[in-house]
Amino acid sequence: MSDDALDIHGGMTRGERVRAAARTLRTPRSASWVADETDVSAKTARKYLDQLVEDNVLQTVDRDGHTHYYVDQLMATYREVARLQRDHDRETLTETLVSMRQRITEWQERFDVETPGQLRGSIASLDNQDAIADRREIASEWEHLDDRIPVVRTALNEYDLAGDRDTAQV
């Protein structure tokens, strides 16, 4: 059976499984680790991981004489900005940005804190497990929004530039 042959893993080929797993690598991982996670040989994992390095999807770092792979965050951000610009019009992106900022402002006012870290720190004064869980969840969501806001803002700031390049010249 070839490396791209379909198997019993949800209809995904070995290459598709490795590529999908690779796109989630936030922490550097070895080809062996990816192979174990995707049920392929280390040689097969390395083949597809190296292709993703060539395509600027992954970066590598040497640890203890072994190559470890992780997502190239700069390229991932560029791809996300492009996806946002292609999938959403300017007004939708603007509304999304405003909504994210409003949610953060509401949390700041509700809990009288300025950052997700301060919200997490306020947990120490609580006894109620539901309140603790609520603050942890909100802090995580806040951190997520803090990460997303610059990406959405960049998509908006560069909206015209992308539109000009993507428009076919007739």
mmCIF file of C-alpha atoms in Angstrom:
data_model
loop_
_atom_site.group_PDB
_atom_site.id
_atom_site.type_symbol
_atom_site.label_atom_id
_atom_site.label_comp_id
_atom_site.label_asym_id
_atom_site.label_seq_id
_atom_site.Cartn_x
_atom_site.Cartn_y
_atom_site.Cartn_z
ATOM 1 C CA MET A 1 0.000 0.000 0.000
ATOM 2 C CA SER A 2 1.412 3.453 -0.891
ATOM 3 C CA ASP A 3 1.901 6.254 1.641
ATOM 4 C CA ASP A 4 -1.168 8.008 0.253
ATOM 5 C CA ALA A 5 -3.402 4.928 0.198
ATOM 6 C CA LEU A 6 -6.600 5.189 2.181
ATOM 7 C CA ASP A 7 -6.802 3.234 5.378
ATOM 8 C CA ILE A 8 -9.152 2.629 8.259
ATOM 9 C CA HIS A 9 -8.435 5.982 9.975
ATOM 10 C CA GLY A 10 -11.517 7.940 9.027
ATOM 11 C CA GLY A 11 -10.740 7.755 5.340
ATOM 12 C CA MET A 12 -7.645 9.923 5.756
ATOM 13 C CA THR A 13 -4.426 8.984 4.040
ATOM 14 C CA ARG A 14 -1.230 8.723 6.027
ATOM 15 C CA GLY A 15 -0.063 12.002 4.555
ATOM 16 C CA GLU A 16 -3.325 13.730 5.473
ATOM 17 C CA ARG A 17 -3.061 12.469 9.053
ATOM 18 C CA VAL A 18 0.526 13.686 9.402
ATOM 19 C CA ARG A 19 -0.288 17.064 7.820
ATOM 20 C CA ALA A 20 -3.322 17.536 10.069
ATOM 21 C CA ALA A 21 -1.360 16.646 13.202
ATOM 22 C CA ALA A 22 1.566 18.838 12.139
ATOM 23 C CA ARG A 23 -0.628 21.923 11.879
ATOM 24 C CA THR A 24 -1.353 21.588 15.619
ATOM 25 C CA LEU A 25 2.289 21.404 16.778
ATOM 26 C CA ARG A 26 2.742 24.370 19.100
ATOM 27 C CA THR A 27 5.481 22.572 21.034
ATOM 28 C CA PRO A 28 8.401 21.112 19.060
ATOM 29 C CA ARG A 29 7.881 17.376 18.539
ATOM 30 C CA SER A 30 9.955 14.651 16.921
ATOM 31 C CA ALA A 31 8.956 12.706 13.836
ATOM 32 C CA SER A 32 8.646 9.646 16.093
ATOM 33 C CA TRP A 33 6.149 11.446 18.305
ATOM 34 C CA VAL A 34 4.095 12.501 15.261
ATOM 35 C CA ALA A 35 4.338 8.945 13.903
ATOM 36 C CA ASP A 36 2.941 7.525 17.156
ATOM 37 C CA GLU A 37 0.104 10.080 17.170
ATOM 38 C CA THR A 38 -0.869 9.400 13.554
ATOM 39 C CA ASP A 39 -0.219 5.658 13.392
ATOM 40 C CA VAL A 40 2.413 5.862 10.642
ATOM 41 C CA SER A 41 6.069 4.914 10.527
ATOM 42 C CA ALA A 42 8.665 7.459 11.631
ATOM 43 C CA LYS A 43 10.038 7.459 8.070
ATOM 44 C CA THR A 44 6.615 8.355 6.664
ATOM 45 C CA ALA A 45 6.080 11.057 9.287
ATOM 46 C CA ARG A 46 9.518 12.542 8.574
ATOM 47 C CA LYS A 47 8.775 12.583 4.823
ATOM 48 C CA TYR A 48 5.614 14.641 5.241
ATOM 49 C CA LEU A 49 7.037 16.815 8.018
ATOM 50 C CA ASP A 50 10.031 17.688 5.838
ATOM 51 C CA GLN A 51 7.647 18.632 2.995
ATOM 52 C CA LEU A 52 5.847 20.974 5.387
ATOM 53 C CA VAL A 53 9.178 22.530 6.356
ATOM 54 C CA GLU A 54 9.922 23.117 2.656
ATOM 55 C CA ASP A 55 6.455 24.696 2.286
ATOM 56 C CA ASN A 56 7.133 27.053 5.248
ATOM 57 C CA VAL A 57 4.349 25.533 7.320
ATOM 58 C CA LEU A 58 6.697 24.068 9.934
ATOM 59 C CA GLN A 59 10.031 25.043 11.404
ATOM 60 C CA THR A 60 12.608 22.774 12.960
ATOM 61 C CA VAL A 61 14.846 22.867 15.990
ATOM 62 C CA ASP A 62 17.595 20.438 16.935
ATOM 63 C CA ARG A 63 17.214 18.898 20.402
ATOM 64 C CA ASP A 64 19.680 16.322 21.619
ATOM 65 C CA GLY A 65 20.731 15.521 18.058
ATOM 66 C CA HIS A 66 17.138 14.970 16.878
ATOM 67 C CA THR A 67 15.035 17.194 14.660
ATOM 68 C CA HIS A 68 11.841 18.498 16.246
ATOM 69 C CA TYR A 69 9.068 20.150 14.244
ATOM 70 C CA TYR A 70 6.669 22.942 15.161
ATOM 71 C CA VAL A 71 4.282 25.333 13.428
ATOM 72 C CA ASP A 72 5.827 28.414 11.824
ATOM 73 C CA GLN A 73 3.680 30.981 13.645
ATOM 74 C CA LEU A 74 4.493 33.816 11.249
ATOM 75 C CA MET A 75 3.307 31.829 8.235
ATOM 76 C CA ALA A 76 0.291 30.545 10.165
ATOM 77 C CA THR A 77 -0.637 34.135 10.970
ATOM 78 C CA TYR A 78 -0.278 35.201 7.335
ATOM 79 C CA ARG A 79 -2.505 32.319 6.256
ATOM 80 C CA GLU A 80 -5.100 33.229 8.906
ATOM 81 C CA VAL A 81 -5.117 36.881 7.814
ATOM 82 C CA ALA A 82 -5.626 35.785 4.202
ATOM 83 C CA ARG A 83 -8.421 33.394 5.207
ATOM 84 C CA LEU A 84 -10.205 36.129 7.152
ATOM 85 C CA GLN A 85 -9.957 38.504 4.195
ATOM 86 C CA ARG A 86 -11.279 35.933 1.747
ATOM 87 C CA ASP A 87 -14.092 34.651 3.973
ATOM 88 C CA HIS A 88 -15.367 37.950 5.422
ATOM 89 C CA ASP A 89 -16.117 41.405 4.129
ATOM 90 C CA ARG A 90 -14.690 44.508 5.750
ATOM 91 C CA GLU A 91 -17.857 45.247 7.732
ATOM 92 C CA THR A 92 -18.020 41.752 9.231
ATOM 93 C CA LEU A 93 -14.377 41.979 10.292
ATOM 94 C CA THR A 94 -15.037 45.403 11.824
ATOM 95 C CA GLU A 95 -18.061 44.097 13.745
ATOM 96 C CA THR A 96 -16.021 41.121 14.962
ATOM 97 C CA LEU A 97 -13.227 43.378 16.196
ATOM 98 C CA VAL A 98 -15.691 45.674 17.992
ATOM 99 C CA SER A 99 -17.444 42.687 19.577
ATOM 100 C CA MET A 100 -14.176 41.219 20.861
ATOM 101 C CA ARG A 101 -13.127 44.551 22.390
ATOM 102 C CA GLN A 102 -16.580 44.971 23.997
ATOM 103 C CA ARG A 103 -16.377 41.545 25.645
ATOM 104 C CA ILE A 104 -12.975 42.347 27.110
ATOM 105 C CA THR A 105 -14.216 45.730 28.362
ATOM 106 C CA GLU A 106 -17.218 44.030 30.003
ATOM 107 C CA TRP A 107 -14.908 41.585 31.805
ATOM 108 C CA GLN A 108 -12.611 44.382 32.918
ATOM 109 C CA GLU A 109 -15.557 46.273 34.398
ATOM 110 C CA ARG A 110 -17.302 43.201 35.840
ATOM 111 C CA PHE A 111 -14.214 41.935 37.681
ATOM 112 C CA ASP A 112 -12.374 45.265 38.113
ATOM 113 C CA VAL A 113 -9.210 43.924 36.458
ATOM 114 C CA GLU A 114 -7.166 44.953 33.427
ATOM 115 C CA THR A 115 -5.696 41.639 32.241
ATOM 116 C CA PRO A 116 -6.533 37.930 32.131
ATOM 117 C CA GLY A 117 -3.611 37.362 34.507
ATOM 118 C CA GLN A 118 -5.184 39.682 37.072
ATOM 119 C CA LEU A 119 -8.478 37.813 36.650
ATOM 120 C CA ARG A 120 -6.687 34.518 37.307
ATOM 121 C CA GLY A 121 -5.002 36.093 40.330
ATOM 122 C CA SER A 122 -8.404 37.077 41.742
ATOM 123 C CA ILE A 123 -9.323 33.386 41.985
ATOM 124 C CA ALA A 124 -7.196 33.079 45.130
ATOM 125 C CA SER A 125 -9.769 35.092 47.094
ATOM 126 C CA LEU A 126 -12.695 32.854 46.092
ATOM 127 C CA ASP A 127 -14.167 29.802 47.790
ATOM 128 C CA ASN A 128 -17.046 29.093 45.420
ATOM 129 C CA GLN A 129 -15.975 26.444 42.887
ATOM 130 C CA ASP A 130 -18.477 27.647 40.268
ATOM 131 C CA ALA A 131 -17.101 31.208 40.497
ATOM 132 C CA ILE A 132 -13.545 29.878 40.242
ATOM 133 C CA ALA A 133 -14.406 27.792 37.176
ATOM 134 C CA ASP A 134 -16.225 30.783 35.627
ATOM 135 C CA ARG A 135 -13.195 33.061 36.074
ATOM 136 C CA ARG A 136 -10.816 30.442 34.690
ATOM 137 C CA GLU A 137 -13.001 29.991 31.622
ATOM 138 C CA ILE A 138 -13.328 33.736 31.080
ATOM 139 C CA ALA A 139 -9.564 34.237 31.529
ATOM 140 C CA SER A 140 -8.901 31.568 28.882
ATOM 141 C CA GLU A 141 -11.394 33.131 26.492
ATOM 142 C CA TRP A 142 -9.905 36.585 27.169
ATOM 143 C CA GLU A 143 -6.411 35.281 26.361
ATOM 144 C CA HIS A 144 -7.788 33.796 23.149
ATOM 145 C CA LEU A 145 -9.357 37.124 22.188
ATOM 146 C CA ASP A 146 -6.113 38.950 23.023
ATOM 147 C CA ASP A 147 -4.385 36.641 20.515
ATOM 148 C CA ARG A 148 -7.102 37.057 17.860
ATOM 149 C CA ILE A 149 -7.501 40.847 17.980
ATOM 150 C CA PRO A 150 -4.145 41.623 16.292
ATOM 151 C CA VAL A 151 -4.892 39.076 13.561
ATOM 152 C CA VAL A 152 -8.335 40.545 12.815
ATOM 153 C CA ARG A 153 -6.894 44.068 13.008
ATOM 154 C CA THR A 154 -4.184 43.115 10.491
ATOM 155 C CA ALA A 155 -6.787 41.607 8.175
ATOM 156 C CA LEU A 156 -8.671 44.903 8.290
ATOM 157 C CA ASN A 157 -5.576 47.099 7.930
ATOM 158 C CA GLU A 158 -4.394 45.146 4.898
ATOM 159 C CA TYR A 159 -7.846 44.536 3.396
ATOM 160 C CA ASP A 160 -7.411 46.850 0.403
ATOM 161 C CA LEU A 161 -3.924 45.585 -0.350
ATOM 162 C CA ALA A 162 -5.103 41.972 -0.467
ATOM 163 C CA GLY A 163 -8.142 42.857 -2.543
ATOM 164 C CA ASP A 164 -6.008 44.672 -5.098
ATOM 165 C CA ARG A 165 -3.688 41.687 -5.522
ATOM 166 C CA ASP A 166 -6.467 39.102 -5.634
ATOM 167 C CA THR A 167 -8.493 40.922 -8.296
ATOM 168 C CA ALA A 168 -7.881 39.466 -11.726
ATOM 169 C CA GLN A 169 -6.714 41.989 -14.298
ATOM 170 C CA VAL A 170 -9.024 41.976 -17.297
#
